[in-house]
XYZ file of C-alpha atoms in Angstrom:
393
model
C -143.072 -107.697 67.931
C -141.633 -110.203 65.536
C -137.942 -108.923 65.825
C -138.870 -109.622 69.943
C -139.999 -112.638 69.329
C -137.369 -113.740 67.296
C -134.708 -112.402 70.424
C -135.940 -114.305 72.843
C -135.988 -117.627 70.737
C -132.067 -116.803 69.988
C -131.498 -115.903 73.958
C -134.103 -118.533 75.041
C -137.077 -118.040 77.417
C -138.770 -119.973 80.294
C -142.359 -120.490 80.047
C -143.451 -121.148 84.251
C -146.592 -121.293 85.560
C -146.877 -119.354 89.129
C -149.240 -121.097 92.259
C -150.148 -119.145 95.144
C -152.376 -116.726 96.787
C -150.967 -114.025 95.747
C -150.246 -114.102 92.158
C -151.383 -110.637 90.976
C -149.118 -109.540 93.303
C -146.454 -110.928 91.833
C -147.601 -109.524 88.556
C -147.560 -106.063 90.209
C -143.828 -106.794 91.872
C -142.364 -107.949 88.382
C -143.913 -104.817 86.926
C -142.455 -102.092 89.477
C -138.787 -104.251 88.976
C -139.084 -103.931 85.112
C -139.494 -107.866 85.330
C -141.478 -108.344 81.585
C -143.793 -111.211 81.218
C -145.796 -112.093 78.284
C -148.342 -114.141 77.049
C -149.904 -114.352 80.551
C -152.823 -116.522 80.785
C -154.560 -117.008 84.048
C -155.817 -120.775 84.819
C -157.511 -119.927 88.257
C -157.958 -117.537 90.792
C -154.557 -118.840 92.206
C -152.836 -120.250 89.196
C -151.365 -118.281 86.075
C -149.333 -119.208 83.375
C -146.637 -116.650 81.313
C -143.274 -116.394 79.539
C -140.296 -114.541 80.487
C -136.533 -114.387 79.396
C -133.641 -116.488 81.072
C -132.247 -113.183 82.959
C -135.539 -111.945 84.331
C -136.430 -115.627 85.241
C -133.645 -115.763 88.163
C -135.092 -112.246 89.362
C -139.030 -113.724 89.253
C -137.748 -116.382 91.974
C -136.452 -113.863 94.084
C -139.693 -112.424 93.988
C -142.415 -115.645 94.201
C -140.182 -116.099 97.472
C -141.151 -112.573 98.831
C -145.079 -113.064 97.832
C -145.336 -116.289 98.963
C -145.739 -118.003 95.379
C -143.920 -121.472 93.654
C -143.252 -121.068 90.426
C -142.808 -123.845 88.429
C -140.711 -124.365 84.900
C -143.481 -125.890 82.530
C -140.885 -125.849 79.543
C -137.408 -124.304 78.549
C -137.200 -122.277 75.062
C -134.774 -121.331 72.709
C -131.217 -121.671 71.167
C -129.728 -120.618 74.185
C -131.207 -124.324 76.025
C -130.322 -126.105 72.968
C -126.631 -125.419 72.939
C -126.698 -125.751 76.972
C -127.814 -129.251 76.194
C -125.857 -129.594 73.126
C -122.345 -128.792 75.306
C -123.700 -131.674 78.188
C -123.421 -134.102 74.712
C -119.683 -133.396 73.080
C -119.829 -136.713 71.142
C -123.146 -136.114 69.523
C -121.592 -132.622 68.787
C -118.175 -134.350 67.371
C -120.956 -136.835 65.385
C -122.537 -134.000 63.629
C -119.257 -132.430 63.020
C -117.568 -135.623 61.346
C -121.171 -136.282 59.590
C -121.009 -132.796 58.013
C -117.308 -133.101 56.736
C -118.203 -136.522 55.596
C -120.878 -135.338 53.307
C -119.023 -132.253 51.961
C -116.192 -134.716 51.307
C -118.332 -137.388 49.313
C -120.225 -134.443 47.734
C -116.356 -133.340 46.223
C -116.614 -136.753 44.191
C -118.773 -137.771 41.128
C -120.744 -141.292 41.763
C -123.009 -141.605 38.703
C -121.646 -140.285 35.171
C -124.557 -139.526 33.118
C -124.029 -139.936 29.378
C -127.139 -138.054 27.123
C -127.247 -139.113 23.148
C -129.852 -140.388 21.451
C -127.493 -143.595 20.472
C -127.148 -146.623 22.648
C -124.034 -148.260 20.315
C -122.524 -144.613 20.611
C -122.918 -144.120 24.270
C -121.439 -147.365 25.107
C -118.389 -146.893 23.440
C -117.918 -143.190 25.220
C -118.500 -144.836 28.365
C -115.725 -146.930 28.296
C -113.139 -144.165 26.667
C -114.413 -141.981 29.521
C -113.214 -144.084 32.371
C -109.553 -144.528 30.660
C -109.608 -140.219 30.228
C -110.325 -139.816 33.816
C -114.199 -139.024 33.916
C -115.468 -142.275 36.251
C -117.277 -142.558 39.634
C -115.151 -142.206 42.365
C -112.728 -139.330 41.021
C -112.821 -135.848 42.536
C -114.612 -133.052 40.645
C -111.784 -130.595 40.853
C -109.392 -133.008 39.266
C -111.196 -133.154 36.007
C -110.000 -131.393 33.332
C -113.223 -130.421 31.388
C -111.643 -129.205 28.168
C -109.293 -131.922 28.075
C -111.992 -134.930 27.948
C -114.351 -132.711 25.579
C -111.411 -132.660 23.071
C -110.607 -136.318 23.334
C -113.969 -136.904 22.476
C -114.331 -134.318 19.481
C -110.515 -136.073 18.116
C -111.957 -139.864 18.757
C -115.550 -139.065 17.110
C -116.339 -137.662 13.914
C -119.527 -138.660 13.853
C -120.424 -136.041 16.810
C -120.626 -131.865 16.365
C -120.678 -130.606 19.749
C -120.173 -131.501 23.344
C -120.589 -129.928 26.993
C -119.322 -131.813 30.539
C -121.347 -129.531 33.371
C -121.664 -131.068 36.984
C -124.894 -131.590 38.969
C -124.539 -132.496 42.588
C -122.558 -136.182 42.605
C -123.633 -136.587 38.652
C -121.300 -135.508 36.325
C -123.575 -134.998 32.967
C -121.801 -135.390 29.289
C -124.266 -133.962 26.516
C -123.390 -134.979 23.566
C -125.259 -133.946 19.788
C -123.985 -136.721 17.287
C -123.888 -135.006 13.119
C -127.097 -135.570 11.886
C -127.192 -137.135 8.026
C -126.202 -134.952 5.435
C -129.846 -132.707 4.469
C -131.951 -133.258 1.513
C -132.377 -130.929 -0.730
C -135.257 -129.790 0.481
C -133.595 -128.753 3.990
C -131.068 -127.203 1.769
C -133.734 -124.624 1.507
C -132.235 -120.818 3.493
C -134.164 -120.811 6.572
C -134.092 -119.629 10.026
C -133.722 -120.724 13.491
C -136.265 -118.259 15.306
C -137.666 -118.673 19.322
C -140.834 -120.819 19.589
C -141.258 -119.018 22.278
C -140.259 -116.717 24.783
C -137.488 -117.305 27.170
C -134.100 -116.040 28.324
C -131.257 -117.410 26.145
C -128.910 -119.986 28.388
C -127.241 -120.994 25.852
C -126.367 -121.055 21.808
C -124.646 -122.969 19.726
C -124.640 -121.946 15.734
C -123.533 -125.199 13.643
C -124.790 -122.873 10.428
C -125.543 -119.146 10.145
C -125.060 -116.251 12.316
C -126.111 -116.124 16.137
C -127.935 -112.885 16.640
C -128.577 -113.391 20.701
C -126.393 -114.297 23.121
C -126.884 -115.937 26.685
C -128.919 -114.002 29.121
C -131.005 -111.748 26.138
C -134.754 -112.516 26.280
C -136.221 -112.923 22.941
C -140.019 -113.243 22.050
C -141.693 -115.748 20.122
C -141.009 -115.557 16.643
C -137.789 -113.759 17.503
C -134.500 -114.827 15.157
C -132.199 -116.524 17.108
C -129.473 -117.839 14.007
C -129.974 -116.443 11.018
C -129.432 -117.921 7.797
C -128.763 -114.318 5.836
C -125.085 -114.165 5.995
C -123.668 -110.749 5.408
C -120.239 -111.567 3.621
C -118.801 -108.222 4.137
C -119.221 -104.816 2.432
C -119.407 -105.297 -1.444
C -119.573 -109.120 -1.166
C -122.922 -109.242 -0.470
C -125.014 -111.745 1.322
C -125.071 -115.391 1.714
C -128.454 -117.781 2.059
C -127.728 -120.650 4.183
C -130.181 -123.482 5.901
C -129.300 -122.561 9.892
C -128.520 -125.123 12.531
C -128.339 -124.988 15.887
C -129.344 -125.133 19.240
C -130.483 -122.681 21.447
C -131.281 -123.099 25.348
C -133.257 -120.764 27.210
C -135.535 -120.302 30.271
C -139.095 -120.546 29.866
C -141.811 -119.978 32.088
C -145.266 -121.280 31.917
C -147.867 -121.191 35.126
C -150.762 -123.744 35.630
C -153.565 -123.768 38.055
C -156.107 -126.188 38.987
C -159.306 -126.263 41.212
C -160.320 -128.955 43.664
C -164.070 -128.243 45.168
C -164.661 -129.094 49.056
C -168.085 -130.333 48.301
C -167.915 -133.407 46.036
C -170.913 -134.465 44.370
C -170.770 -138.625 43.955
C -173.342 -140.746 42.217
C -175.144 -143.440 44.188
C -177.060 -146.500 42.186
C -180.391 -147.138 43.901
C -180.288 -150.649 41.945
C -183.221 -149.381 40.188
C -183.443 -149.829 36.101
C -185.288 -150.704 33.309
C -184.475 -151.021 29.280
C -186.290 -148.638 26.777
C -186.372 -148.489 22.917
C -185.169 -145.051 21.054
C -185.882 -144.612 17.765
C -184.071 -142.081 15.416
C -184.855 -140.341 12.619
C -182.819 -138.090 10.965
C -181.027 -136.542 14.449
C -184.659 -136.549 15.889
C -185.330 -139.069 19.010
C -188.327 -140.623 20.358
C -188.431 -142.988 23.315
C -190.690 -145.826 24.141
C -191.142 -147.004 27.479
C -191.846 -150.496 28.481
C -192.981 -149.008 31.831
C -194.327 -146.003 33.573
C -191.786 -145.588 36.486
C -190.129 -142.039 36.366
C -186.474 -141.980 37.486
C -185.406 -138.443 38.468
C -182.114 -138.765 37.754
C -180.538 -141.573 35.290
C -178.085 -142.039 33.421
C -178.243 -144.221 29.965
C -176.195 -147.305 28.585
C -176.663 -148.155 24.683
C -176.681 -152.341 24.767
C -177.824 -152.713 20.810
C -178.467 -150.420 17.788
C -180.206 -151.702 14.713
C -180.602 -149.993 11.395
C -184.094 -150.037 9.997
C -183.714 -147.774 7.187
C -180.520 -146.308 5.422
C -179.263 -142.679 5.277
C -180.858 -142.293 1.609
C -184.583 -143.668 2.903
C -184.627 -141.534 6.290
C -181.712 -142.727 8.137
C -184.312 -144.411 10.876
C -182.156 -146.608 13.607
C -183.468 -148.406 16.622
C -181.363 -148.256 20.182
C -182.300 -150.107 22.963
C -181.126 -148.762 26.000
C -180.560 -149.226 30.155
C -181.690 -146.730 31.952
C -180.125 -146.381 35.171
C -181.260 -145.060 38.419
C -178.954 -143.160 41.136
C -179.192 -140.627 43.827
C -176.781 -137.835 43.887
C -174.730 -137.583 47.751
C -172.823 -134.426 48.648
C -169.445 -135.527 50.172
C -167.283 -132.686 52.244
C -163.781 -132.999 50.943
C -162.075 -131.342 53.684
C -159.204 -128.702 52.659
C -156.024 -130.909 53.210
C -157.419 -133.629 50.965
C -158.543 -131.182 48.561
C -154.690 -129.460 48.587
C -153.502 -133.252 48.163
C -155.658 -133.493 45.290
C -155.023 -130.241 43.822
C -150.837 -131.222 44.470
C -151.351 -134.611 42.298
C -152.830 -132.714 39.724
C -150.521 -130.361 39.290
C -147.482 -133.082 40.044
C -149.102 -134.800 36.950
C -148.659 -131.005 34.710
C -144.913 -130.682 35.816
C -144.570 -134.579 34.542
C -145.946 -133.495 31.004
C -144.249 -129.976 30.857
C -140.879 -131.113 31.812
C -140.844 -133.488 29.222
C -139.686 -130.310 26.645
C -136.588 -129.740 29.227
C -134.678 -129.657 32.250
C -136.635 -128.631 35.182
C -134.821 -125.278 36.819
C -137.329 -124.704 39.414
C -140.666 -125.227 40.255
C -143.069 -123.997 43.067
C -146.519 -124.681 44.220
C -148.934 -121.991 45.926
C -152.515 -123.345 47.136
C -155.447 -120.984 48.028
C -158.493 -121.687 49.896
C -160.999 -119.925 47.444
C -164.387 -119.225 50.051
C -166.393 -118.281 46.978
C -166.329 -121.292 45.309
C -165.632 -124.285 47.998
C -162.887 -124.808 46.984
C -158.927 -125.366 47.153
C -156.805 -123.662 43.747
C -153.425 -124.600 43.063
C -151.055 -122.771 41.236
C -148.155 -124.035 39.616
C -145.136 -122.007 38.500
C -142.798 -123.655 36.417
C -139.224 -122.788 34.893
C -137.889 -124.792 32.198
C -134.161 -124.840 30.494
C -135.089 -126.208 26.641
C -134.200 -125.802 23.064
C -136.708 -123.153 22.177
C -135.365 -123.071 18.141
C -137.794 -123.668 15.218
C -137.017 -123.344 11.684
C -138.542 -120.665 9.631
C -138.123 -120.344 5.714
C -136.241 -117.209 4.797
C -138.831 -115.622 1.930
C-alpha cells in the first residue's frame, strides 16, 4: 500500500469529485474497465468524491459522458504536475539552476578562519602570518596546502607542540596546543594517560609515552590510552615517564526529561496572618495570634531572635507569615508540554557540549498516557579529550 502510494505521488494523481444521477454507476463502469479509484468518499446521494491516476483519469471522462455524470478536478497531485508546471516556468527553472551552482561555488571557498588557542597575544600574531601563507577568507579550499601552512607554523613557533587545519563547511578551523611550562617535580612523577570514560578513539596524539589505542578502538573507562611504562627493548629494560597527550574520542551520553500535562499552580487568596514559633533543641511549637485555619499555606520567616544559647537549650523565637493559597489544575496541552520538554533538554546539550564538539544530537518525545505527561529523550554524541592522568604504582 505504501509502495502504491508512493507511485502515484511520483506519476501524479487527480483527486475529482463526480455529480450526477448516476454515480454508482459510474463506480460499476470504472470497475468492469479496470478503471481503479480510491479513497472514495460519498458526499450525497448524487455527489462522490475519489482519487485516480493521470492515465485512468482521461478514460473516467469517457465514461461520466456515457452515464450522464460531470466530473470535476478538485485538485492535481504529484511530481508528475509539478514538473508540468515547472516546464510552463523555464526561468524559475534556470533561477534554481544558477542558485544551486552559486551555492556549491561559494561553498568551494572559506569565509571565516577560525583560530582555537587558549592565547589572545598568540592568536593574533598567527592570524596575520596566516593570511601572508595563503589561509584567508576568500581563497578556495582545494588550493590550500594543509601540510604546508602547519609546517610554517611549527618553523615560526616554538612555543607551540602540535597543530591540525581540518575544514567545516565555509570555516576553515586551525587548532593549535601551545608547550605548556616546563612540569614541577611533582608532575615529573611516571603516570598515565587512561580514558575518563568510554568512547571511540578519533584521535591521539602522544607528546610523552607510548600510544596503546589508535583511532576508531573503543576503550572503557579507566582504559590506558598512553602509557608512561616505556619498554626500551629486550635487555634494556623499561623506562618510567610522566605521559602527555591528547586523546579525542566519541562519547555518548542520553538524557531525558518529563513535562506533566496537568500543571498544578498556586493561587494567593490574599489571606494571611503572622505567628510566633518557638524552638527548642530541633523541637517546634507554634503560637497563634488567631484561630483561622488555612488549609493550605505556605510560610515566610520575617525575624528570628535568640533567647537562649546552644549550651542553655538552644531556645530561638521565629516569627513568621503564614500565607494562604488555593491550588488550580492547569491542562498543559501536549505541544506546549513537547516545547517545554525541548527547552529543557536544549538547556542539557548547552551544559554537555561544553566538554566538546557536538557530532550529533537528536531529540525523541513520547506522549507517556500513564503519567500525563510528555518525556523527552535526548541522545547526544560528543568528540572530546577523554585523557586523565593516573599515577603509575
Amino acid at each position: 500500500m505504501i509502495f502504491f502510494k508512493l507511485w502515484n505521488c511520483f506519476g501524479g494523481y487527480v483527486i475529482i469529485k463526480a455529480k450526477g444521477e448516476y454515480v454508482e454507476r459510474l463506480l460499476n463502469q470504472a470497475s468492469i474497465n479496470n478503471i481503479f479509484l480510491w479513497d472514495i468518499k460519498k458526499i450525497n446521494e448524487w455527489e462522490l468524491e475519489a482519487k485516480v491516476d493521470v492515465k485512468s483519469y482521461f478514460k473516467l471522462v469517457k465514461l461520466s459522458k456515457k452515464v450522464k455524470c460531470k466530473i470535476i478536478v478538485v485538485k492535481k497531485v504529484g511530481f508528475y504536475f509539478l514538473m508540468s508546471n515547472l516546464k510552463k516556468r523555464k526561468i524559475f527553472l534556470l533561477g534554481i539552476a544558477i542558485f544551486i551552482l552559486l551555492m556549491y561555488a561559494l561553498s568551494s571557498f572559506i569565509w571565516v578562519v577560525q583560530i582555537n588557542v587558549n592565547n589572545d597575544e598568540l592568536k593574533q600574531k598567527i592570524e596575520k602570518d596566516l593570511q601572508e601563507w595563503g589561509l584567508k577568507p576568500g581563497i578556495n579550499k582545494y588550493n590550500i596546502d594543509k601540510k604546508y601552512v602547519i609546517d610554517k607554523i611549527l618553523l615560526n613557533y616554538n612555543n607551540i607542540s602540535w597543530v591540525e587545519i581540518y575544514f567545516k563547511g565555509t570555516r576553515a578551523i586551525v587548532e593549535i596546543v601551545p608547550k605548556g611550562p616546563a612540569p614541577s617535580l611533582k608532575e615529573k612523577s611516571p603516570c598515565n594517560i587512561v580514558a575518563s570514560k568510554d568512547g571511540v578513539v578519533e584521535e591521539i596524539l602522544a607528546l610523552n609515552g607510548e600510544a596503546k589505542v589508535k583511532p576508531h578502538d573503543f576503550v572503557r573507562k579507566g582504559d590506558i590510552l598512553i602509557s608512561g611504562n616505556i619498554n626500551l627493548g629486550e635487555g634494556k629494560g623499561e623506562l618510567l615517564v610522566p605521559a602527555e597527550g591528547i586523546v579525542k574520542a566519541r562519547v555518548w551520553y542520553e538524557r531525558s526529561v518529563k513535562v506533566p500535562l496537568i500543571k498544578v499552580k498556586k493561587e494567593y487568596t490574599g489571606r494571611e496572618r503572622k505567628i510566633l514559633r518557638l524552638q527548642v533543641k530541633g523541637n517546634e511549637m507554634y503560637i497563634y495570634f488567631s484561630n483561622r485555619e488555612f488549609k493550605k499555606y505556605e510560610e515566610t520567616l520575617l525575624k528570628r531572635i535568640t533567647l537562649l544559647p546552644e549550651a542553655f537549650g538552644n531556645l530561638k523565637c521565629d516569627l513568621v507569615l503564614i500565607k494562604e493559597y488555593d491550588e488550580k489544575k492547569e491542562f498543559f496541552g501536549v505541544e506546549q508540554a513537547k516545547k517545554e520538554a525541548k527547552e529543557m533538554l536544549e538547556k542539557e546539550i548547552e551544559e554537555l557540549s561544553k566538554a566538546g564538539e557536538i557530532a550529533r544530537n537528536n531529540m525523541v518525545f513520547i506522549l507517556d498516557n500513564d503519567s500525563n505527561a510528555v518525556i523527552g529523550i535526548l541522545n547526544l554524541e560528543l568528540i572530546e579529550d577523554i585523557g586523565q592522568k593516573e599515577a603509575i604504582k
